[in-house]
Structure formats: structure tokens, C-alpha cells
Amino acid sequence: MNLALLFDDDFVAANRALLTGRRLSHLHSVLKVAEGDLIPVGRVNGDIGTGRILQLTDAQAVVEVELTDPPPSPLPLTLIMAMPRPKMFRRVLQTCATLGVKDIWLINAYKVEKSFWQTPWLSEENLRENMVLGLEQARDTLLPRVHIRKLFKPFVEDELPTLLQNTRALVAHPGAGTPCPAHINGPTSLCIGPEGGFIPYEVDKLVEAGCEAVHLGSRILRVETAVPVLVSRLFDACG
Amino acid sequence: MNLALLFDDDFVAANRALLTGRRLSHLHSVLKVAEGDLIPVGRVNGDIGTGRILQLTDAQAVVEVELTDPPPSPLPLTLIMAMPRPKMFRRVLQTCATLGVKDIWLINAYKVEKSFWQTPWLSEENLRENMVLGLEQARDTLLPRVHIRKLFKPFVEDELPTLLQNTRALVAHPGAGTPCPAHINGPTSLCIGPEGGFIPYEVDKLVEAGCEAVHLGSRILRVETAVPVLVSRLFDACG
């Protein structure tokens, strides 16, 4: 937690917030702060700054908040990702939040196991908690939006072409003939397949919707590695 | 497992190998192969190619091996990394192997907890197993070397200057004034700190040894994210 992310509910006055739960534990056990200390804070979807600890008990911390700076710039990226295996999904979601991805579409694919959609990590509460962990790591405040689409064909035919408009649209596919471009630094849409990849029918449908199939070299990467590798390649300002 | 990595002990003849254990289970339960099928194989530190399954039982698979192609190119990178938290270390090691990092130095730092060095993931056998998992993911065969240095000062003063010779030497440090360069594509040494970063004394010692302190922007990344982001930034051929 490189920043304590504050929600509207945490505020008891315009510039005063109460911290409890995980964030309070972190203050006690990791940061080992005392009354009077300053900690980095941010307001969800707002600015970042510092919090002065006015009062610190086992039950709560009272923090006087001064928000002075904008959060890091968001990436101009729409990430369309076949739903990963649950354990990996949780980490990938945190990583996306840390890297500044703000628009995440979780889609179905032939090699997405049906059981993946049952994971509790897809609940509203768990999605938010893991995005918050990723944002706090990066000292960011802008919560990503996550869209869930459990049917491949209607998504790709009815929604994807509109999403791709005015973006450089790519599908990362190990079999593709073209290497992935670098330094796009502008509006981009990126599709990433499941373990084992998109099947040829799916790649064809994505290409039909407007994506260019590109590869990342001869190594096959796991989704959790492919996301930071691709983001770093496409955007100079990442990190 | 995008490739079954074969060790010398697996070979019963020049072009015939026996698979047992994890790799056999994978053939049965994930790849669901039958006798006569071809699977991608590689020989450790050697070439890659295909294996024809001659016999498949619950106890073993007999594979006729034809090695035809070199593995993907290694990265010209010396990675010097403060020992991560054990759970993260295992994943980072796999990721390094997948990305083509071949020379990994695990070093101490002020914010490395002493207990991290006690992890069973540092045993010869576990190091090898996790590197093999990473290589099999990438369809690579070249095992990385892992060097363990539990004392910061003697390593940085006595060994590091020699390691850095004829390389572009960097230390990733969120507080640095210079942004991390891109597309070095040549011999590079990269130091990455622990959670919470190197302390100023450590950065000073690394700079004294020949490293340039560079930052990755305003976001603070976890080690497991920083490694693929940095590798992708430094080397175009990564992935």
C-alpha cells in the first residue's frame, strides 16, 4: 500500500477521513506510523496528497487529508481479455489496475473453462477490492471499469466494432505473421486470449471486427506476463 | 507446458526418452494425447523439436524425439534482484525463465526480510523445477543460472563492478531523476530493489559500482510486474 485510497464513505468532514479494516492494519503493522505522521493518500477517482494522522487507535485512524496533485495519467487502452483462470485473474486484475488500464472487458472464448465464470473474484466487492489493491500499489485513484461478457459471438459482432472505433486494434496471437507494434501511445484496443490461445475461428471473428493479429516473438507468455509486456511495449509512459 | 523439456536422464537412447511424473500427468490430463501423436519437446540446454508418442501408459510415455530447431534467443541481460517475498519469488523466477533471462543474481538489501532466505523455493531442486516450468511455458531449453548473495556490501563492492563491465548498467529506482532508457537491445545489467525499494545508501553503492539510477514513471510497480515491464522496454525481441 503505497497510498491509502479513501472512499466517500470514509470522509467524516470535507478534509477528514476515518481508516479502519485492512488500511488501518497496514498503518499499524507495516508502516508502523504514530500520531502526527504523514501518509500518502488519495480520494477514489480524485486527487492524491498527504494525510496527517490526528488520532490512532486499534479501532480507527483519524486522518486530516490534503489533496494536492492529480493521479498518474490513465492508459488510453481498452483491454479485451478472455476470462483467465481465477487465481491468475485476481493477480491480472491487480496488475491492470497498477499499470493504469481503465477499461477491461472480460470475454468468453472456446478455451475458457466454464467454471472460471463461477469464481467469487468476479463479485462486485472482490473486483473492487483487487482493483483498489492495484491502485494503492501504483498510487493511483482512478478505478477501472470491468465489463463481463459471457457470450463471445454477440460481443464480437454487436459490441466490439463500436469499441474499436478510432483506436489501433490488436489481437495478440502467437501464430500471427506481424510483430506487435511499439510506442503507439494513443488510443489502442488489445485482445488477449486464454491459456492455449484463441482458436482460429475466434481470431477470424476478431479480425473481421477490425483487429490486427500480431505476435510477440517466439516465446509463449502467460496472460499475467503478456499484459505488462504488451502494455510496456505499446505505451512509453507505462510504469 | 507448451513444450516437454527433456533432461539427459530421460533419454534411454539417442532419440528416445521416457516421460514420467508431472510431464506424464500433463500429457494425460491436459494435452489428452494418444499413441502416435506429436508433442513439442526440447532437450535441456539444447534444441527443440517434436516427440512422437510411441507408447503411453499410466506409468510412463515413450517418446521418439526429433530435435530440429534452436531455442529462442536468450536476453543479453544480467538481472540483479533483491530477494523477493517467497510466494512472489517463485512466480518471478518462472517469469524470468519465460522471458529469456539467463543470469539471475539474488541479493540482500535492507528491506529484504531475513526469513525470505529460509524459503524452500531456494533449494536447488525447487529452483530448477520453477525455471523448467517457465522454460516450458516459453518453449525454451536454456536453463538460467541463479546466484545467491546474502551479503549486500561484499557483493556490490567486490563482484558487481566486474559483472557490470561492458554492459549498460541500470538500477530501477522510483526516486531517480532519469527515465529508464528503451531498446537497449545489447548487454545490460539491471538491478531491481525489494518491496519498498533500495534505501539511499544502497542506491549510492550501486551507483558507485557503475549503475545509473532510472525510474519507470510515477507508478510504483511490484517486482513481478516491474520485471516484464522493464524487460519489454529494454529488449524489442522479448516475448
Coordinates of C-alpha atoms in Angstrom, one line a residue:
Chain A
M1 CA 0.0 0.0 0.0
N2 CA 1.9 3.0 -1.3
L3 CA -1.1 5.1 -0.9
A4 CA -4.3 4.8 1.2
L5 CA -7.2 5.1 -1.1
L6 CA -10.2 6.9 0.5
F7 CA -13.8 6.4 -0.5
D8 CA -16.6 8.9 0.0
D9 CA -17.9 6.8 3.0
D10 CA -14.5 7.2 4.7
F11 CA -14.9 11.0 5.0
V12 CA -16.5 12.5 8.1
A13 CA -15.8 16.1 7.1
A14 CA -14.5 17.8 3.9
N15 CA -10.9 17.1 4.8
R16 CA -11.1 14.4 7.5
A17 CA -11.4 10.7 7.0
L18 CA -11.5 7.6 9.2
L19 CA -9.5 4.5 8.3
T20 CA -10.5 1.0 9.5
G21 CA -10.0 -2.6 8.5
R22 CA -7.2 -3.5 6.1
R23 CA -5.9 0.0 5.7
L24 CA -5.7 0.5 9.5
S25 CA -3.9 -2.8 9.9
H26 CA -1.4 -1.7 7.3
L27 CA -0.8 1.5 9.2
H28 CA -0.1 -0.4 12.4
S29 CA 1.8 -3.4 11.2
V30 CA 3.7 -2.4 8.0
L31 CA 4.0 1.4 8.0
K32 CA 4.2 1.5 11.9
V33 CA 3.0 5.1 12.0
A34 CA 2.3 7.3 15.0
E35 CA 0.0 10.2 15.6
G36 CA 1.3 13.3 13.8
D37 CA 2.9 11.2 10.9
L38 CA 2.1 11.9 7.3
I39 CA 1.0 9.1 4.9
P40 CA 0.3 9.3 1.2
V41 CA -3.5 9.2 0.5
G42 CA -5.8 9.6 -2.5
R43 CA -9.5 10.0 -3.0
V44 CA -11.1 7.4 -5.3
N45 CA -11.4 9.0 -8.8
G46 CA -9.9 12.2 -7.4
D47 CA -6.6 13.7 -6.4
I48 CA -3.7 12.4 -4.4
G49 CA -1.9 14.1 -1.5
T50 CA -1.0 13.5 2.2
G51 CA -2.9 12.6 5.3
R52 CA -1.8 13.6 8.7
I53 CA -2.7 11.1 11.4
L54 CA -4.6 13.0 14.1
Q55 CA -5.6 10.0 16.1
L56 CA -4.6 6.3 16.0
T57 CA -6.2 3.5 18.0
D58 CA -6.8 -0.2 17.4
A59 CA -10.3 0.7 16.1
Q60 CA -9.6 3.5 13.7
A61 CA -7.2 6.2 12.4
V62 CA -8.4 9.8 12.0
V63 CA -6.6 11.4 9.1
E64 CA -6.6 15.0 8.1
V65 CA -6.4 14.9 4.3
E66 CA -4.8 17.4 1.9
L67 CA -5.2 16.5 -1.8
T68 CA -2.8 18.4 -3.9
D69 CA -1.9 16.5 -7.1
P70 CA -3.7 14.7 -9.9
P71 CA -3.2 10.9 -10.1
P72 CA -1.0 9.3 -12.8
S73 CA -2.4 9.5 -16.3
P74 CA -4.6 6.6 -17.3
L75 CA -3.5 4.5 -20.3
P76 CA -5.6 5.1 -23.4
L77 CA -6.2 1.4 -23.6
T78 CA -9.3 -0.9 -23.9
L79 CA -8.2 -4.3 -22.8
I80 CA -10.3 -7.2 -24.0
M81 CA -9.2 -10.4 -22.3
A82 CA -10.5 -13.9 -22.3
M83 CA -11.5 -14.7 -18.7
P84 CA -8.4 -16.1 -17.1
R85 CA -8.2 -18.9 -14.5
P86 CA -9.5 -17.5 -11.2
K87 CA -6.2 -17.5 -9.3
M88 CA -4.5 -15.8 -12.2
F89 CA -7.4 -13.5 -12.8
R90 CA -7.1 -11.9 -9.3
R91 CA -3.4 -11.1 -10.0
V92 CA -4.0 -9.9 -13.5
L93 CA -6.7 -7.6 -12.3
Q94 CA -4.4 -6.1 -9.7
T95 CA -1.7 -5.7 -12.3
C96 CA -4.0 -4.0 -14.8
A97 CA -5.0 -1.5 -12.1
T98 CA -1.4 -0.9 -11.2
L99 CA -0.4 -0.3 -14.8
G100 CA -3.2 2.2 -15.4
V101 CA -5.5 0.2 -17.5
K102 CA -9.0 1.7 -17.0
D103 CA -11.3 -0.2 -19.3
I104 CA -11.3 -4.0 -19.0
W105 CA -13.6 -6.4 -20.9
L106 CA -13.7 -10.0 -19.7
I107 CA -15.0 -12.2 -22.6
N108 CA -15.6 -15.8 -23.2
A109 CA -13.6 -18.0 -25.6
Y110 CA -13.5 -21.7 -26.5
K111 CA -10.7 -22.4 -24.1
V112 CA -12.1 -20.5 -21.2
E113 CA -13.4 -23.2 -18.8
K114 CA -17.0 -22.7 -17.8
S115 CA -16.0 -22.9 -14.1
F116 CA -13.9 -19.8 -14.4
W117 CA -17.1 -17.7 -14.6
Q118 CA -18.2 -19.1 -11.2
T119 CA -15.3 -17.6 -9.3
P120 CA -16.1 -15.3 -6.3
W121 CA -13.3 -13.0 -7.6
L122 CA -15.9 -11.7 -10.1
S123 CA -18.3 -10.3 -7.4
E124 CA -18.6 -6.5 -7.4
E125 CA -17.0 -6.4 -4.0
N126 CA -14.0 -8.6 -4.9
L127 CA -13.5 -6.8 -8.2
R128 CA -13.3 -3.5 -6.3
E129 CA -11.1 -4.8 -3.6
N130 CA -8.5 -6.2 -6.0
M131 CA -8.6 -3.0 -8.2
V132 CA -8.1 -1.0 -5.0
L133 CA -5.0 -3.1 -4.1
G134 CA -3.6 -2.5 -7.6
L135 CA -4.3 1.3 -7.5
E136 CA -2.8 1.6 -4.0
Q137 CA 0.4 -0.1 -5.3
A138 CA 0.7 2.4 -8.1
R139 CA -0.5 5.5 -6.1
D140 CA -3.4 5.9 -8.5
T141 CA -7.0 6.7 -7.7
L142 CA -9.0 6.1 -10.9
L143 CA -11.0 2.8 -10.6
P144 CA -11.0 0.8 -13.8
R145 CA -14.4 -0.3 -15.2
V146 CA -14.8 -4.1 -15.7
H147 CA -17.3 -5.4 -18.2
I148 CA -18.3 -9.0 -18.2
R149 CA -19.4 -10.7 -21.5
K150 CA -20.1 -14.4 -21.2
L151 CA -21.0 -14.9 -24.9
F152 CA -18.2 -14.5 -27.4
K153 CA -20.2 -14.1 -30.7
P154 CA -22.7 -11.4 -29.7
F155 CA -19.9 -9.4 -28.1
V156 CA -17.6 -9.6 -31.1
E157 CA -20.4 -9.0 -33.6
D158 CA -22.5 -6.4 -31.8
E159 CA -20.3 -4.5 -29.4
L160 CA -16.7 -4.9 -30.4
P161 CA -16.8 -2.9 -33.7
T162 CA -18.0 0.1 -31.9
L163 CA -15.4 -0.3 -29.1
L164 CA -12.6 -0.4 -31.7
Q165 CA -13.6 2.8 -33.5
N166 CA -10.9 5.4 -33.5
T167 CA -8.4 3.0 -31.8
R168 CA -5.5 1.0 -33.1
A169 CA -7.0 -2.5 -32.6
L170 CA -4.8 -5.5 -32.0
V171 CA -5.2 -9.2 -31.1
A172 CA -2.1 -10.8 -29.6
H173 CA -1.9 -14.2 -31.2
P174 CA 1.3 -16.3 -31.1
G175 CA 0.6 -17.6 -34.7
A176 CA 0.3 -14.2 -36.3
G177 CA 2.6 -13.1 -39.1
T178 CA 3.1 -9.5 -38.0
P179 CA 5.1 -8.5 -34.9
C180 CA 3.3 -6.4 -32.3
P181 CA 3.9 -2.6 -32.9
A182 CA 5.6 -0.5 -30.3
H183 CA 5.1 3.1 -29.0
I184 CA 1.5 3.5 -30.1
N185 CA 1.0 6.0 -27.2
G186 CA -2.5 6.7 -28.5
P187 CA -6.0 5.1 -28.3
T188 CA -5.5 1.3 -28.5
S189 CA -7.7 -1.8 -28.2
L190 CA -5.9 -5.0 -27.3
C191 CA -7.4 -8.5 -27.3
I192 CA -5.6 -11.2 -25.3
G193 CA -6.7 -14.9 -25.5
P194 CA -6.9 -17.6 -22.8
E195 CA -4.3 -20.2 -21.9
G196 CA -3.8 -22.1 -25.1
G197 CA -4.9 -19.1 -27.2
F198 CA -7.9 -18.1 -29.2
I199 CA -9.0 -20.8 -31.7
P200 CA -8.7 -19.8 -35.4
Y201 CA -12.5 -19.1 -35.6
E202 CA -12.1 -16.6 -32.8
V203 CA -9.1 -14.9 -34.3
D204 CA -11.0 -14.7 -37.6
K205 CA -14.0 -13.1 -35.9
L206 CA -11.8 -10.6 -34.1
V207 CA -10.0 -9.7 -37.3
E208 CA -13.4 -9.3 -39.0
A209 CA -14.4 -6.9 -36.2
G210 CA -11.4 -4.8 -37.0
C211 CA -8.4 -6.2 -35.1
E212 CA -5.0 -6.8 -36.5
A213 CA -3.4 -10.1 -35.4
V214 CA 0.1 -9.6 -34.0
H215 CA 2.7 -11.8 -32.3
L216 CA 5.2 -11.1 -29.5
G217 CA 8.1 -13.3 -30.8
S218 CA 8.6 -17.0 -30.4
R219 CA 8.1 -17.2 -26.6
I220 CA 4.6 -18.0 -25.4
L221 CA 3.7 -15.9 -22.4
R222 CA 1.2 -16.5 -19.7
V223 CA -1.6 -13.8 -19.6
E224 CA -0.2 -12.3 -16.4
T225 CA 3.2 -11.8 -18.1
A226 CA 1.7 -10.8 -21.5
V227 CA -0.3 -7.9 -20.0
P228 CA 2.7 -6.0 -18.6
V229 CA 4.9 -6.9 -21.6
L230 CA 2.3 -5.6 -24.1
V231 CA 1.4 -2.5 -22.1
S232 CA 5.1 -1.6 -21.7
R233 CA 5.6 -2.1 -25.4
L234 CA 2.6 -0.1 -26.5
F235 CA 3.0 2.8 -24.1
D236 CA 6.2 4.6 -23.2
A237 CA 4.7 6.2 -20.1
C238 CA 3.7 2.9 -18.5
G239 CA 5.1 2.3 -15.1
Chain B
M1 CA 3.5 -26.8 -20.7
N2 CA 3.9 -25.7 -24.3
L3 CA 6.9 -28.0 -24.6
A4 CA 8.1 -31.0 -22.7
L5 CA 11.7 -30.3 -21.5
L6 CA 13.8 -33.4 -21.5
F7 CA 16.9 -34.0 -19.3
D8 CA 19.8 -36.3 -20.0
D9 CA 18.4 -38.7 -17.5
D10 CA 15.1 -39.0 -19.5
F11 CA 16.9 -40.4 -22.6
V12 CA 17.1 -44.2 -23.0
A13 CA 18.6 -44.0 -26.5
A14 CA 19.9 -41.2 -28.7
N15 CA 16.5 -40.3 -29.9
R16 CA 14.2 -41.9 -27.4
A17 CA 13.1 -40.6 -24.0
L18 CA 10.8 -41.6 -21.2
L19 CA 8.4 -39.2 -19.6
T20 CA 7.1 -39.7 -16.0
G21 CA 5.7 -37.6 -13.2
R22 CA 4.4 -34.1 -13.9
R23 CA 5.1 -34.2 -17.6
L24 CA 3.3 -37.5 -18.0
S25 CA 0.3 -36.2 -16.0
H26 CA 0.2 -33.2 -18.3
L27 CA 0.1 -35.5 -21.4
H28 CA -2.8 -37.4 -19.9
S29 CA -4.9 -34.7 -18.3
V30 CA -4.3 -31.5 -20.2
L31 CA -3.0 -32.4 -23.7
K32 CA -5.0 -35.7 -23.7
V33 CA -2.7 -37.3 -26.3
A34 CA -2.7 -40.8 -27.6
E35 CA -0.1 -43.1 -29.0
G36 CA 1.1 -41.8 -32.4
D37 CA 0.5 -38.1 -31.5
L38 CA 3.2 -35.5 -31.8
I39 CA 4.1 -33.2 -29.0
P40 CA 6.6 -30.3 -28.8
V41 CA 9.8 -31.2 -27.0
G42 CA 13.2 -29.7 -26.2
R43 CA 16.4 -31.0 -24.7
V44 CA 17.7 -29.0 -21.8
N45 CA 20.3 -26.5 -23.0
G46 CA 19.8 -28.0 -26.5
D47 CA 17.5 -27.8 -29.5
I48 CA 13.7 -28.0 -29.7
G49 CA 11.6 -30.2 -32.0
T50 CA 8.9 -32.8 -31.8
G51 CA 8.3 -36.0 -30.0
R52 CA 6.2 -38.9 -31.3
I53 CA 4.4 -40.8 -28.6
L54 CA 5.3 -44.5 -29.2
Q55 CA 3.8 -45.8 -26.0
L56 CA 1.6 -44.3 -23.4
T57 CA 0.6 -45.9 -20.1
D58 CA -0.2 -44.7 -16.6
A59 CA 3.4 -45.2 -15.6
Q60 CA 5.3 -43.6 -18.5
A61 CA 5.3 -42.3 -22.0
V62 CA 7.9 -43.4 -24.5
V63 CA 8.7 -40.6 -26.9
E64 CA 10.7 -40.7 -30.2
V65 CA 12.5 -37.3 -30.3
E66 CA 13.5 -35.3 -33.3
L67 CA 15.2 -32.0 -32.4
T68 CA 15.3 -29.6 -35.4
D69 CA 15.5 -26.0 -34.3
P70 CA 17.4 -23.8 -31.9
P71 CA 15.6 -22.4 -28.8
P72 CA 14.6 -18.8 -28.7
S73 CA 17.5 -16.3 -28.3
P74 CA 18.5 -15.6 -24.7
L75 CA 18.3 -12.0 -23.5
P76 CA 21.7 -10.3 -23.0
L77 CA 20.6 -9.4 -19.5
T78 CA 22.2 -9.8 -16.1
L79 CA 19.3 -9.4 -13.6
I80 CA 20.3 -8.4 -10.1
M81 CA 17.3 -8.6 -7.8
A82 CA 16.8 -8.1 -4.1
M83 CA 15.4 -11.4 -2.8
P84 CA 11.6 -11.1 -3.1
R85 CA 9.0 -12.4 -0.7
P86 CA 8.9 -16.3 -1.2
K87 CA 5.5 -16.6 -2.8
M88 CA 6.3 -13.8 -5.2
F89 CA 9.8 -15.2 -5.8
R90 CA 8.5 -18.4 -7.2
R91 CA 6.4 -16.6 -9.8
V92 CA 9.1 -14.1 -10.6
L93 CA 11.6 -16.9 -11.2
Q94 CA 9.2 -18.6 -13.6
T95 CA 8.5 -15.3 -15.3
C96 CA 12.3 -14.6 -15.7
A97 CA 12.7 -18.1 -17.3
T98 CA 9.8 -17.5 -19.6
L99 CA 11.1 -14.1 -20.7
G100 CA 14.5 -15.5 -21.6
V101 CA 16.5 -14.0 -18.6
K102 CA 19.5 -16.4 -18.2
D103 CA 21.6 -14.8 -15.5
I104 CA 19.9 -14.0 -12.2
W105 CA 21.6 -12.7 -9.0
L106 CA 19.5 -12.7 -5.8
I107 CA 21.0 -10.2 -3.4
N108 CA 20.3 -9.0 0.1
A109 CA 19.0 -5.5 0.8
Y110 CA 17.9 -3.6 3.9
K111 CA 14.2 -4.2 3.2
V112 CA 14.7 -7.9 2.4
E113 CA 13.3 -9.8 5.5
K114 CA 15.7 -12.3 6.9
S115 CA 13.1 -15.0 6.7
F116 CA 12.9 -14.7 2.9
W117 CA 16.3 -16.5 2.7
Q118 CA 14.8 -19.5 4.5
T119 CA 12.3 -20.4 1.8
P120 CA 12.4 -23.9 0.4
W121 CA 11.9 -22.3 -3.1
L122 CA 15.7 -21.5 -2.9
S123 CA 16.7 -25.2 -2.9
E124 CA 18.5 -26.5 -6.0
E125 CA 15.6 -28.8 -6.8
N126 CA 12.9 -26.1 -6.5
L127 CA 14.9 -23.5 -8.3
R128 CA 15.3 -26.0 -11.2
E129 CA 11.6 -27.0 -11.2
N130 CA 10.3 -23.5 -11.3
M131 CA 12.8 -22.5 -14.1
V132 CA 11.7 -25.6 -16.0
L133 CA 8.1 -24.5 -15.7
G134 CA 9.0 -21.1 -17.0
L135 CA 11.0 -22.5 -19.9
E136 CA 8.3 -25.0 -20.9
Q137 CA 5.8 -22.1 -21.0
A138 CA 8.1 -20.2 -23.4
R139 CA 9.2 -23.3 -25.4
D140 CA 12.8 -22.6 -24.4
T141 CA 15.5 -25.0 -23.2
L142 CA 18.3 -22.9 -21.8
L143 CA 18.3 -23.1 -18.0
P144 CA 19.1 -19.8 -16.3
R145 CA 21.8 -19.6 -13.7
V146 CA 20.8 -18.4 -10.3
H147 CA 23.5 -16.9 -8.0
I148 CA 22.7 -16.3 -4.3
R149 CA 24.5 -13.5 -2.4
K150 CA 23.2 -13.0 1.1
L151 CA 25.6 -10.1 1.9
F152 CA 24.9 -6.8 0.1
K153 CA 28.2 -4.9 0.7
P154 CA 30.8 -7.6 -0.4
F155 CA 28.7 -8.4 -3.4
V156 CA 28.4 -4.8 -4.5
E157 CA 32.0 -3.9 -3.8
D158 CA 33.8 -7.0 -4.9
E159 CA 31.7 -8.7 -7.5
L160 CA 29.3 -6.2 -9.1
P161 CA 31.9 -3.9 -10.8
T162 CA 33.2 -6.9 -12.8
L163 CA 29.6 -8.1 -13.7
L164 CA 28.8 -4.6 -15.0
Q165 CA 31.8 -4.4 -17.3
N166 CA 30.8 -3.9 -21.0
T167 CA 27.1 -3.7 -20.1
R168 CA 24.7 -0.8 -19.8
A169 CA 24.1 -0.9 -16.1
L170 CA 20.9 0.4 -14.5
V171 CA 19.2 0.4 -11.1
A172 CA 15.4 0.8 -11.3
H173 CA 14.6 3.3 -8.5
P174 CA 11.3 5.1 -8.2
G175 CA 13.0 8.3 -6.9
A176 CA 15.6 8.6 -9.7
G177 CA 15.7 11.7 -11.9
T178 CA 16.3 9.9 -15.3
P179 CA 13.6 7.9 -17.1
C180 CA 14.5 4.3 -17.9
P181 CA 16.0 4.0 -21.4
A182 CA 14.3 1.8 -24.1
H183 CA 15.5 -0.5 -26.8
I184 CA 19.0 -1.1 -25.5
N185 CA 19.0 -4.5 -27.2
G186 CA 22.5 -5.1 -26.1
P187 CA 24.3 -6.3 -23.0
T188 CA 22.5 -4.8 -20.0
S189 CA 22.7 -5.2 -16.2
L190 CA 19.6 -4.3 -14.3
C191 CA 19.2 -4.0 -10.5
I192 CA 15.7 -4.2 -9.0
G193 CA 15.1 -3.5 -5.3
P194 CA 12.8 -5.1 -2.8
E195 CA 9.3 -4.1 -1.8
G196 CA 9.7 -0.6 -0.5
G197 CA 12.8 -0.1 -2.7
F198 CA 16.5 0.1 -2.1
I199 CA 17.4 2.5 0.7
P200 CA 19.5 5.6 -0.3
Y201 CA 22.8 4.0 1.0
E202 CA 22.1 1.0 -1.3
V203 CA 21.3 3.2 -4.3
D204 CA 24.5 5.1 -3.7
K205 CA 26.6 1.9 -3.5
L206 CA 25.0 0.6 -6.7
V207 CA 25.7 3.9 -8.5
E208 CA 29.3 3.8 -7.1
A209 CA 29.7 0.3 -8.6
G210 CA 28.7 1.7 -12.0
C211 CA 24.9 1.7 -12.2
E212 CA 22.7 4.5 -13.5
A213 CA 19.6 5.1 -11.4
V214 CA 16.5 5.3 -13.6
H215 CA 12.7 5.5 -12.9
L216 CA 9.7 4.0 -14.7
G217 CA 7.3 6.9 -14.3
S218 CA 5.1 7.8 -11.4
R219 CA 3.6 4.4 -10.8
I220 CA 5.2 2.1 -8.3
L221 CA 5.2 -1.5 -9.6
R222 CA 5.6 -4.8 -7.7
V223 CA 8.7 -6.7 -8.6
E224 CA 6.6 -9.3 -10.5
T225 CA 5.2 -6.5 -12.7
A226 CA 8.4 -4.5 -12.9
V227 CA 10.4 -7.4 -14.4
P228 CA 8.3 -7.9 -17.5
V229 CA 7.7 -4.2 -17.9
L230 CA 11.5 -3.5 -17.8
V231 CA 12.5 -6.4 -20.0
S232 CA 9.9 -5.4 -22.6
R233 CA 11.1 -1.9 -22.5
L234 CA 14.8 -2.8 -22.8
F235 CA 14.6 -5.5 -25.4
D236 CA 12.4 -5.4 -28.6
A237 CA 12.7 -9.1 -29.1
C238 CA 11.2 -10.0 -25.7
G239 CA 8.2 -12.3 -25.8

